């Protein structure tokens, strides 16, 4: 799949994330032609340590000989199984590779650098304003540290709120675009089921208030992403 989109993949790593938590994740890193993909073991259904414990439990004979209880235990074991199948893992990777192919990482770096340049430029302009220090009781001196606190904590506060909202909207847009890219690779159905499993494994809540999520969530809520994928599958 990486070769089909000219992704310069050199290695694939599996991180034993299950030693710390049951959270699932996948990402890539590296410069230029030396990219690596990292998968958490909790993402892989056939690899997850958590599933090995479940399989051991499922191999035990139930204490109650009634057939109904045996079926109930099997159903619980099946529901507890964590991780995604290989096809679903490929769909998740298709989403992550979409971020690379569409230049989302580069765009975020450029925005971050432009924001840093703007902040330091405004700091250089404002640090020499006497009235700024006078407003906070410093009439005879202009301490640089105090100026730093005033400018970045108070003056930039409204700007940071607006910037944070804009970056959240942009991040959500990038996520939808990456989902659409995975769909173009023929992974819409597998990504659909993978998102449900990951939300369940990571103890996410699928329902969110649209205003709250629009302001705070860098990723679209599960139901919005599923609805978008469902629309994609119908076309």
PDB file of C-alpha atoms in Angstrom:
ATOM      1  CA  UNK A   1       0.000   0.000   0.000  1.00  0.00           C
ATOM      2  CA  UNK A   2       2.885   2.367   0.819  1.00  0.00           C
ATOM      3  CA  UNK A   3       4.481   1.598  -2.545  1.00  0.00           C
ATOM      4  CA  UNK A   4       1.246   2.344  -4.401  1.00  0.00           C
ATOM      5  CA  UNK A   5       1.302   5.966  -3.186  1.00  0.00           C
ATOM      6  CA  UNK A   6       5.116   6.357  -3.311  1.00  0.00           C
ATOM      7  CA  UNK A   7       5.482   6.471   0.471  1.00  0.00           C
ATOM      8  CA  UNK A   8       9.213   5.870   1.216  1.00  0.00           C
ATOM      9  CA  UNK A   9       8.693   3.205   3.873  1.00  0.00           C
ATOM     10  CA  UNK A  10      11.857   1.678   5.344  1.00  0.00           C
ATOM     11  CA  UNK A  11      10.718  -0.061   8.540  1.00  0.00           C
ATOM     12  CA  UNK A  12       7.585  -1.007  10.484  1.00  0.00           C
ATOM     13  CA  UNK A  13       7.719  -1.072  14.279  1.00  0.00           C
ATOM     14  CA  UNK A  14       5.322  -2.503  16.849  1.00  0.00           C
ATOM     15  CA  UNK A  15       5.301  -0.664  20.198  1.00  0.00           C
ATOM     16  CA  UNK A  16       4.324  -2.589  23.331  1.00  0.00           C
ATOM     17  CA  UNK A  17       1.853   0.074  24.366  1.00  0.00           C
ATOM     18  CA  UNK A  18      -0.174  -2.476  26.336  1.00  0.00           C
ATOM     19  CA  UNK A  19       2.430  -2.270  29.110  1.00  0.00           C
ATOM     20  CA  UNK A  20       1.241   1.281  29.843  1.00  0.00           C
ATOM     21  CA  UNK A  21      -2.430   1.374  28.774  1.00  0.00           C
ATOM     22  CA  UNK A  22      -5.016  -0.146  26.437  1.00  0.00           C
ATOM     23  CA  UNK A  23      -4.958   2.948  24.187  1.00  0.00           C
ATOM     24  CA  UNK A  24      -4.508   2.192  20.469  1.00  0.00           C
ATOM     25  CA  UNK A  25      -2.523   4.334  18.053  1.00  0.00           C
ATOM     26  CA  UNK A  26      -0.590   4.357  14.778  1.00  0.00           C
ATOM     27  CA  UNK A  27       1.690   7.004  13.311  1.00  0.00           C
ATOM     28  CA  UNK A  28       4.660   7.541  11.010  1.00  0.00           C
ATOM     29  CA  UNK A  29       7.840   9.568  11.400  1.00  0.00           C
ATOM     30  CA  UNK A  30      11.112  10.280   9.635  1.00  0.00           C
ATOM     31  CA  UNK A  31      12.657  12.776   7.246  1.00  0.00           C
ATOM     32  CA  UNK A  32      12.690  12.709   3.458  1.00  0.00           C
ATOM     33  CA  UNK A  33      13.178   9.158   2.049  1.00  0.00           C
ATOM     34  CA  UNK A  34      13.548   7.484   5.432  1.00  0.00           C
ATOM     35  CA  UNK A  35      10.035   6.969   6.799  1.00  0.00           C
ATOM     36  CA  UNK A  36       8.972   4.496   9.472  1.00  0.00           C
ATOM     37  CA  UNK A  37       5.506   3.329  10.523  1.00  0.00           C
ATOM     38  CA  UNK A  38       4.774   2.630  14.196  1.00  0.00           C
ATOM     39  CA  UNK A  39       1.863   0.482  15.378  1.00  0.00           C
ATOM     40  CA  UNK A  40       0.752  -0.021  18.957  1.00  0.00           C
ATOM     41  CA  UNK A  41       0.333  -3.710  19.813  1.00  0.00           C
ATOM     42  CA  UNK A  42      -3.123  -2.849  21.165  1.00  0.00           C
ATOM     43  CA  UNK A  43      -4.118  -1.938  17.593  1.00  0.00           C
ATOM     44  CA  UNK A  44      -3.398  -5.453  16.302  1.00  0.00           C
ATOM     45  CA  UNK A  45      -6.030  -8.042  17.136  1.00  0.00           C
ATOM     46  CA  UNK A  46      -3.692 -10.979  16.468  1.00  0.00           C
ATOM     47  CA  UNK A  47      -0.829  -9.453  18.466  1.00  0.00           C
ATOM     48  CA  UNK A  48      -2.387  -7.708  21.450  1.00  0.00           C
ATOM     49  CA  UNK A  49      -1.250  -9.067  24.822  1.00  0.00           C
ATOM     50  CA  UNK A  50      -4.681  -8.219  26.193  1.00  0.00           C
ATOM     51  CA  UNK A  51      -6.275 -10.724  23.822  1.00  0.00           C
ATOM     52  CA  UNK A  52      -3.902 -13.500  24.908  1.00  0.00           C
ATOM     53  CA  UNK A  53      -5.278 -13.316  28.436  1.00  0.00           C
ATOM     54  CA  UNK A  54      -8.818 -13.486  27.040  1.00  0.00           C
ATOM     55  CA  UNK A  55      -7.963 -16.539  24.942  1.00  0.00           C
ATOM     56  CA  UNK A  56      -6.582 -18.286  28.037  1.00  0.00           C
ATOM     57  CA  UNK A  57      -9.799 -17.534  29.893  1.00  0.00           C
ATOM     58  CA  UNK A  58     -11.897 -18.796  26.985  1.00  0.00           C
ATOM     59  CA  UNK A  59     -10.001 -22.103  27.039  1.00  0.00           C
ATOM     60  CA  UNK A  60     -11.069 -22.771  30.625  1.00  0.00           C
ATOM     61  CA  UNK A  61     -14.066 -24.973  31.306  1.00  0.00           C
ATOM     62  CA  UNK A  62     -16.999 -23.061  32.826  1.00  0.00           C
ATOM     63  CA  UNK A  63     -17.809 -23.973  36.412  1.00  0.00           C
ATOM     64  CA  UNK A  64     -21.519 -24.178  35.649  1.00  0.00           C
ATOM     65  CA  UNK A  65     -22.363 -27.077  33.375  1.00  0.00           C
ATOM     66  CA  UNK A  66     -25.416 -25.403  31.918  1.00  0.00           C
ATOM     67  CA  UNK A  67     -25.106 -24.727  28.177  1.00  0.00           C
ATOM     68  CA  UNK A  68     -26.691 -21.286  28.476  1.00  0.00           C
ATOM     69  CA  UNK A  69     -23.977 -20.045  30.799  1.00  0.00           C
ATOM     70  CA  UNK A  70     -21.295 -21.434  28.480  1.00  0.00           C
ATOM     71  CA  UNK A  71     -22.705 -19.468  25.532  1.00  0.00           C
ATOM     72  CA  UNK A  72     -22.892 -16.340  27.682  1.00  0.00           C
ATOM     73  CA  UNK A  73     -19.205 -16.658  28.625  1.00  0.00           C
ATOM     74  CA  UNK A  74     -18.253 -17.093  24.965  1.00  0.00           C
ATOM     75  CA  UNK A  75     -20.236 -13.973  24.045  1.00  0.00           C
ATOM     76  CA  UNK A  76     -18.483 -11.943  26.750  1.00  0.00           C
ATOM     77  CA  UNK A  77     -15.063 -13.160  25.610  1.00  0.00           C
ATOM     78  CA  UNK A  78     -15.892 -12.227  22.017  1.00  0.00           C
ATOM     79  CA  UNK A  79     -17.025  -8.739  23.017  1.00  0.00           C
ATOM     80  CA  UNK A  80     -13.904  -8.117  25.122  1.00  0.00           C
ATOM     81  CA  UNK A  81     -11.480  -8.852  22.283  1.00  0.00           C
ATOM     82  CA  UNK A  82      -9.388  -5.782  21.512  1.00  0.00           C
ATOM     83  CA  UNK A  83      -7.732  -4.496  18.350  1.00  0.00           C
ATOM     84  CA  UNK A  84      -8.418  -4.572  14.629  1.00  0.00           C
ATOM     85  CA  UNK A  85      -8.120  -7.191  11.923  1.00  0.00           C
ATOM     86  CA  UNK A  86      -5.326  -6.848   9.364  1.00  0.00           C
ATOM     87  CA  UNK A  87      -7.642  -5.280   6.772  1.00  0.00           C
ATOM     88  CA  UNK A  88      -8.828  -2.718   9.333  1.00  0.00           C
ATOM     89  CA  UNK A  89      -5.241  -1.933  10.361  1.00  0.00           C
ATOM     90  CA  UNK A  90      -4.458  -1.265   6.690  1.00  0.00           C
ATOM     91  CA  UNK A  91      -7.450   1.089   6.559  1.00  0.00           C
ATOM     92  CA  UNK A  92      -6.141   3.004   9.601  1.00  0.00           C
ATOM     93  CA  UNK A  93      -2.718   3.203   7.953  1.00  0.00           C
ATOM     94  CA  UNK A  94      -4.417   4.419   4.769  1.00  0.00           C
ATOM     95  CA  UNK A  95      -5.854   7.269   6.821  1.00  0.00           C
ATOM     96  CA  UNK A  96      -2.443   8.120   8.310  1.00  0.00           C
ATOM     97  CA  UNK A  97      -0.748   7.920   4.912  1.00  0.00           C
ATOM     98  CA  UNK A  98      -3.430  10.292   3.655  1.00  0.00           C
ATOM     99  CA  UNK A  99      -2.109  12.934   6.045  1.00  0.00           C
ATOM    100  CA  UNK A 100       1.324  12.514   4.439  1.00  0.00           C
ATOM    101  CA  UNK A 101       0.130  12.396   0.834  1.00  0.00           C
ATOM    102  CA  UNK A 102      -2.062  15.483   1.257  1.00  0.00           C
ATOM    103  CA  UNK A 103       0.740  17.439   2.952  1.00  0.00           C
ATOM    104  CA  UNK A 104      -1.066  17.964   6.246  1.00  0.00           C
ATOM    105  CA  UNK A 105       2.089  17.604   8.343  1.00  0.00           C
ATOM    106  CA  UNK A 106       3.987  20.150   6.253  1.00  0.00           C
ATOM    107  CA  UNK A 107       1.065  22.566   6.370  1.00  0.00           C
ATOM    108  CA  UNK A 108       0.891  22.328  10.165  1.00  0.00           C
ATOM    109  CA  UNK A 109       4.633  22.982  10.461  1.00  0.00           C
ATOM    110  CA  UNK A 110       4.364  26.045   8.199  1.00  0.00           C
ATOM    111  CA  UNK A 111       1.421  27.421  10.210  1.00  0.00           C
ATOM    112  CA  UNK A 112       3.313  26.829  13.465  1.00  0.00           C
ATOM    113  CA  UNK A 113       6.424  28.631  12.206  1.00  0.00           C
ATOM    114  CA  UNK A 114       4.399  31.566  10.870  1.00  0.00           C
ATOM    115  CA  UNK A 115       2.608  31.867  14.210  1.00  0.00           C
ATOM    116  CA  UNK A 116       5.929  31.833  16.103  1.00  0.00           C
ATOM    117  CA  UNK A 117       7.350  34.527  13.825  1.00  0.00           C
ATOM    118  CA  UNK A 118       4.241  36.689  14.293  1.00  0.00           C
ATOM    119  CA  UNK A 119       4.307  36.320  18.089  1.00  0.00           C
ATOM    120  CA  UNK A 120       7.961  37.309  18.386  1.00  0.00           C
ATOM    121  CA  UNK A 121       7.468  40.181  15.938  1.00  0.00           C
ATOM    122  CA  UNK A 122       4.563  41.580  17.985  1.00  0.00           C
ATOM    123  CA  UNK A 123       6.540  41.070  21.183  1.00  0.00           C
ATOM    124  CA  UNK A 124       9.406  43.142  19.738  1.00  0.00           C
ATOM    125  CA  UNK A 125       6.914  45.892  18.813  1.00  0.00           C
ATOM    126  CA  UNK A 126       5.055  45.940  22.143  1.00  0.00           C
ATOM    127  CA  UNK A 127       7.963  45.503  24.565  1.00  0.00           C
ATOM    128  CA  UNK A 128       9.006  49.146  24.064  1.00  0.00           C
ATOM    129  CA  UNK A 129       5.575  50.640  24.803  1.00  0.00           C
ATOM    130  CA  UNK A 130       5.737  52.514  28.128  1.00  0.00           C
ATOM    131  CA  UNK A 131       1.958  52.767  28.464  1.00  0.00           C
ATOM    132  CA  UNK A 132       1.747  48.983  28.490  1.00  0.00           C
ATOM    133  CA  UNK A 133       3.912  48.760  31.616  1.00  0.00           C
ATOM    134  CA  UNK A 134       2.202  51.798  33.178  1.00  0.00           C
ATOM    135  CA  UNK A 135      -1.154  50.040  32.927  1.00  0.00           C
ATOM    136  CA  UNK A 136       0.234  47.360  35.263  1.00  0.00           C
ATOM    137  CA  UNK A 137       1.869  49.779  37.705  1.00  0.00           C
ATOM    138  CA  UNK A 138       5.404  49.915  36.304  1.00  0.00           C
ATOM    139  CA  UNK A 139       5.886  53.649  35.744  1.00  0.00           C
ATOM    140  CA  UNK A 140       9.653  54.037  36.151  1.00  0.00           C
ATOM    141  CA  UNK A 141      10.933  50.712  34.789  1.00  0.00           C
ATOM    142  CA  UNK A 142      10.229  48.236  32.019  1.00  0.00           C
ATOM    143  CA  UNK A 143      11.358  44.750  33.197  1.00  0.00           C
ATOM    144  CA  UNK A 144      11.659  42.374  30.239  1.00  0.00           C
ATOM    145  CA  UNK A 145      10.276  39.411  32.212  1.00  0.00           C
ATOM    146  CA  UNK A 146       7.220  41.416  33.249  1.00  0.00           C
ATOM    147  CA  UNK A 147       6.739  42.523  29.648  1.00  0.00           C
ATOM    148  CA  UNK A 148       6.934  38.898  28.546  1.00  0.00           C
ATOM    149  CA  UNK A 149       4.211  37.898  31.000  1.00  0.00           C
ATOM    150  CA  UNK A 150       1.969  40.857  30.130  1.00  0.00           C
ATOM    151  CA  UNK A 151       2.190  40.362  26.366  1.00  0.00           C
ATOM    152  CA  UNK A 152       1.920  36.575  26.181  1.00  0.00           C
ATOM    153  CA  UNK A 153      -0.510  36.070  29.056  1.00  0.00           C
ATOM    154  CA  UNK A 154      -2.846  39.039  28.595  1.00  0.00           C
ATOM    155  CA  UNK A 155      -2.367  40.762  25.224  1.00  0.00           C
ATOM    156  CA  UNK A 156      -2.180  37.512  23.228  1.00  0.00           C
ATOM    157  CA  UNK A 157      -5.010  35.792  25.103  1.00  0.00           C
ATOM    158  CA  UNK A 158      -7.838  36.723  22.663  1.00  0.00           C
ATOM    159  CA  UNK A 159      -5.568  35.974  19.690  1.00  0.00           C
ATOM    160  CA  UNK A 160      -4.665  32.544  21.095  1.00  0.00           C
ATOM    161  CA  UNK A 161      -8.339  31.653  21.548  1.00  0.00           C
ATOM    162  CA  UNK A 162      -9.159  32.550  17.937  1.00  0.00           C
ATOM    163  CA  UNK A 163      -6.049  30.765  16.672  1.00  0.00           C
ATOM    164  CA  UNK A 164      -6.867  27.655  18.693  1.00  0.00           C
ATOM    165  CA  UNK A 165     -10.379  27.540  17.224  1.00  0.00           C
ATOM    166  CA  UNK A 166      -9.080  27.987  13.668  1.00  0.00           C
ATOM    167  CA  UNK A 167      -6.515  25.210  14.149  1.00  0.00           C
ATOM    168  CA  UNK A 168      -9.228  22.938  15.546  1.00  0.00           C
ATOM    169  CA  UNK A 169     -11.424  23.556  12.489  1.00  0.00           C
ATOM    170  CA  UNK A 170      -8.441  22.928  10.203  1.00  0.00           C
ATOM    171  CA  UNK A 171      -7.519  19.723  12.051  1.00  0.00           C
ATOM    172  CA  UNK A 172     -11.063  18.385  11.702  1.00  0.00           C
ATOM    173  CA  UNK A 173     -10.991  19.206   7.992  1.00  0.00           C
ATOM    174  CA  UNK A 174      -7.702  17.317   7.645  1.00  0.00           C
ATOM    175  CA  UNK A 175      -9.240  14.280   9.360  1.00  0.00           C
ATOM    176  CA  UNK A 176     -12.153  14.179   6.924  1.00  0.00           C
ATOM    177  CA  UNK A 177      -9.720  14.541   4.012  1.00  0.00           C
ATOM    178  CA  UNK A 178      -7.589  11.669   5.336  1.00  0.00           C
ATOM    179  CA  UNK A 179     -10.706   9.499   5.675  1.00  0.00           C
ATOM    180  CA  UNK A 180     -11.612  10.346   2.079  1.00  0.00           C
ATOM    181  CA  UNK A 181      -8.092   9.370   0.991  1.00  0.00           C
ATOM    182  CA  UNK A 182      -8.433   5.978   2.699  1.00  0.00           C
ATOM    183  CA  UNK A 183     -11.739   5.587   0.859  1.00  0.00           C
ATOM    184  CA  UNK A 184      -9.976   6.205  -2.472  1.00  0.00           C
ATOM    185  CA  UNK A 185      -7.653   3.325  -1.597  1.00  0.00           C
ATOM    186  CA  UNK A 186     -10.741   1.114  -1.281  1.00  0.00           C
ATOM    187  CA  UNK A 187     -10.664   1.018   2.518  1.00  0.00           C
ATOM    188  CA  UNK A 188     -13.940   2.780   3.372  1.00  0.00           C
ATOM    189  CA  UNK A 189     -15.695  -0.329   4.711  1.00  0.00           C
ATOM    190  CA  UNK A 190     -12.706  -1.457   6.781  1.00  0.00           C
ATOM    191  CA  UNK A 191     -12.076   2.058   8.136  1.00  0.00           C
ATOM    192  CA  UNK A 192     -15.757   2.278   9.117  1.00  0.00           C
ATOM    193  CA  UNK A 193     -15.507  -0.835  11.305  1.00  0.00           C
ATOM    194  CA  UNK A 194     -12.019   0.107  12.562  1.00  0.00           C
ATOM    195  CA  UNK A 195     -13.207   3.502  13.835  1.00  0.00           C
ATOM    196  CA  UNK A 196     -15.985   1.812  15.815  1.00  0.00           C
ATOM    197  CA  UNK A 197     -13.563  -0.687  17.355  1.00  0.00           C
ATOM    198  CA  UNK A 198     -10.986   1.973  18.207  1.00  0.00           C
ATOM    199  CA  UNK A 199     -13.612   4.185  19.816  1.00  0.00           C
ATOM    200  CA  UNK A 200     -14.755   1.227  21.908  1.00  0.00           C
ATOM    201  CA  UNK A 201     -11.213   0.123  22.835  1.00  0.00           C
ATOM    202  CA  UNK A 202     -10.191   3.666  23.781  1.00  0.00           C
ATOM    203  CA  UNK A 203     -13.362   4.108  25.870  1.00  0.00           C
ATOM    204  CA  UNK A 204     -14.611   6.970  23.729  1.00  0.00           C
ATOM    205  CA  UNK A 205     -18.169   8.282  23.906  1.00  0.00           C
ATOM    206  CA  UNK A 206     -19.737   8.438  20.428  1.00  0.00           C
ATOM    207  CA  UNK A 207     -22.243  11.236  21.100  1.00  0.00           C
ATOM    208  CA  UNK A 208     -21.035  14.844  21.438  1.00  0.00           C
ATOM    209  CA  UNK A 209     -22.698  18.228  21.453  1.00  0.00           C
ATOM    210  CA  UNK A 210     -21.905  19.804  18.080  1.00  0.00           C
ATOM    211  CA  UNK A 211     -21.019  23.224  19.526  1.00  0.00           C
ATOM    212  CA  UNK A 212     -18.775  21.790  22.235  1.00  0.00           C
ATOM    213  CA  UNK A 213     -17.019  19.410  19.838  1.00  0.00           C
ATOM    214  CA  UNK A 214     -16.577  22.145  17.220  1.00  0.00           C
ATOM    215  CA  UNK A 215     -14.709  24.308  19.745  1.00  0.00           C
ATOM    216  CA  UNK A 216     -12.731  21.660  21.663  1.00  0.00           C
ATOM    217  CA  UNK A 217     -12.271  18.502  19.561  1.00  0.00           C
ATOM    218  CA  UNK A 218      -9.323  18.336  17.153  1.00  0.00           C
ATOM    219  CA  UNK A 219     -10.871  15.171  15.664  1.00  0.00           C
ATOM    220  CA  UNK A 220     -14.488  14.974  14.451  1.00  0.00           C
ATOM    221  CA  UNK A 221     -16.843  12.940  16.662  1.00  0.00           C
ATOM    222  CA  UNK A 222     -17.221   9.280  15.715  1.00  0.00           C
ATOM    223  CA  UNK A 223     -20.766   9.601  14.367  1.00  0.00           C
ATOM    224  CA  UNK A 224     -19.785  12.454  12.017  1.00  0.00           C
ATOM    225  CA  UNK A 225     -16.882  10.447  10.606  1.00  0.00           C
ATOM    226  CA  UNK A 226     -19.056   7.350  10.165  1.00  0.00           C
ATOM    227  CA  UNK A 227     -21.741   9.407   8.433  1.00  0.00           C
ATOM    228  CA  UNK A 228     -19.145  10.858   6.053  1.00  0.00           C
ATOM    229  CA  UNK A 229     -17.772   7.383   5.283  1.00  0.00           C
ATOM    230  CA  UNK A 230     -21.284   6.049   4.752  1.00  0.00           C
ATOM    231  CA  UNK A 231     -21.939   8.842   2.238  1.00  0.00           C
ATOM    232  CA  UNK A 232     -18.659   8.001   0.530  1.00  0.00           C
ATOM    233  CA  UNK A 233     -19.577   4.321   0.285  1.00  0.00           C
ATOM    234  CA  UNK A 234     -22.910   5.132  -1.361  1.00  0.00           C
ATOM    235  CA  UNK A 235     -21.300   7.123  -4.212  1.00  0.00           C
TER     236      UNK A 235
END
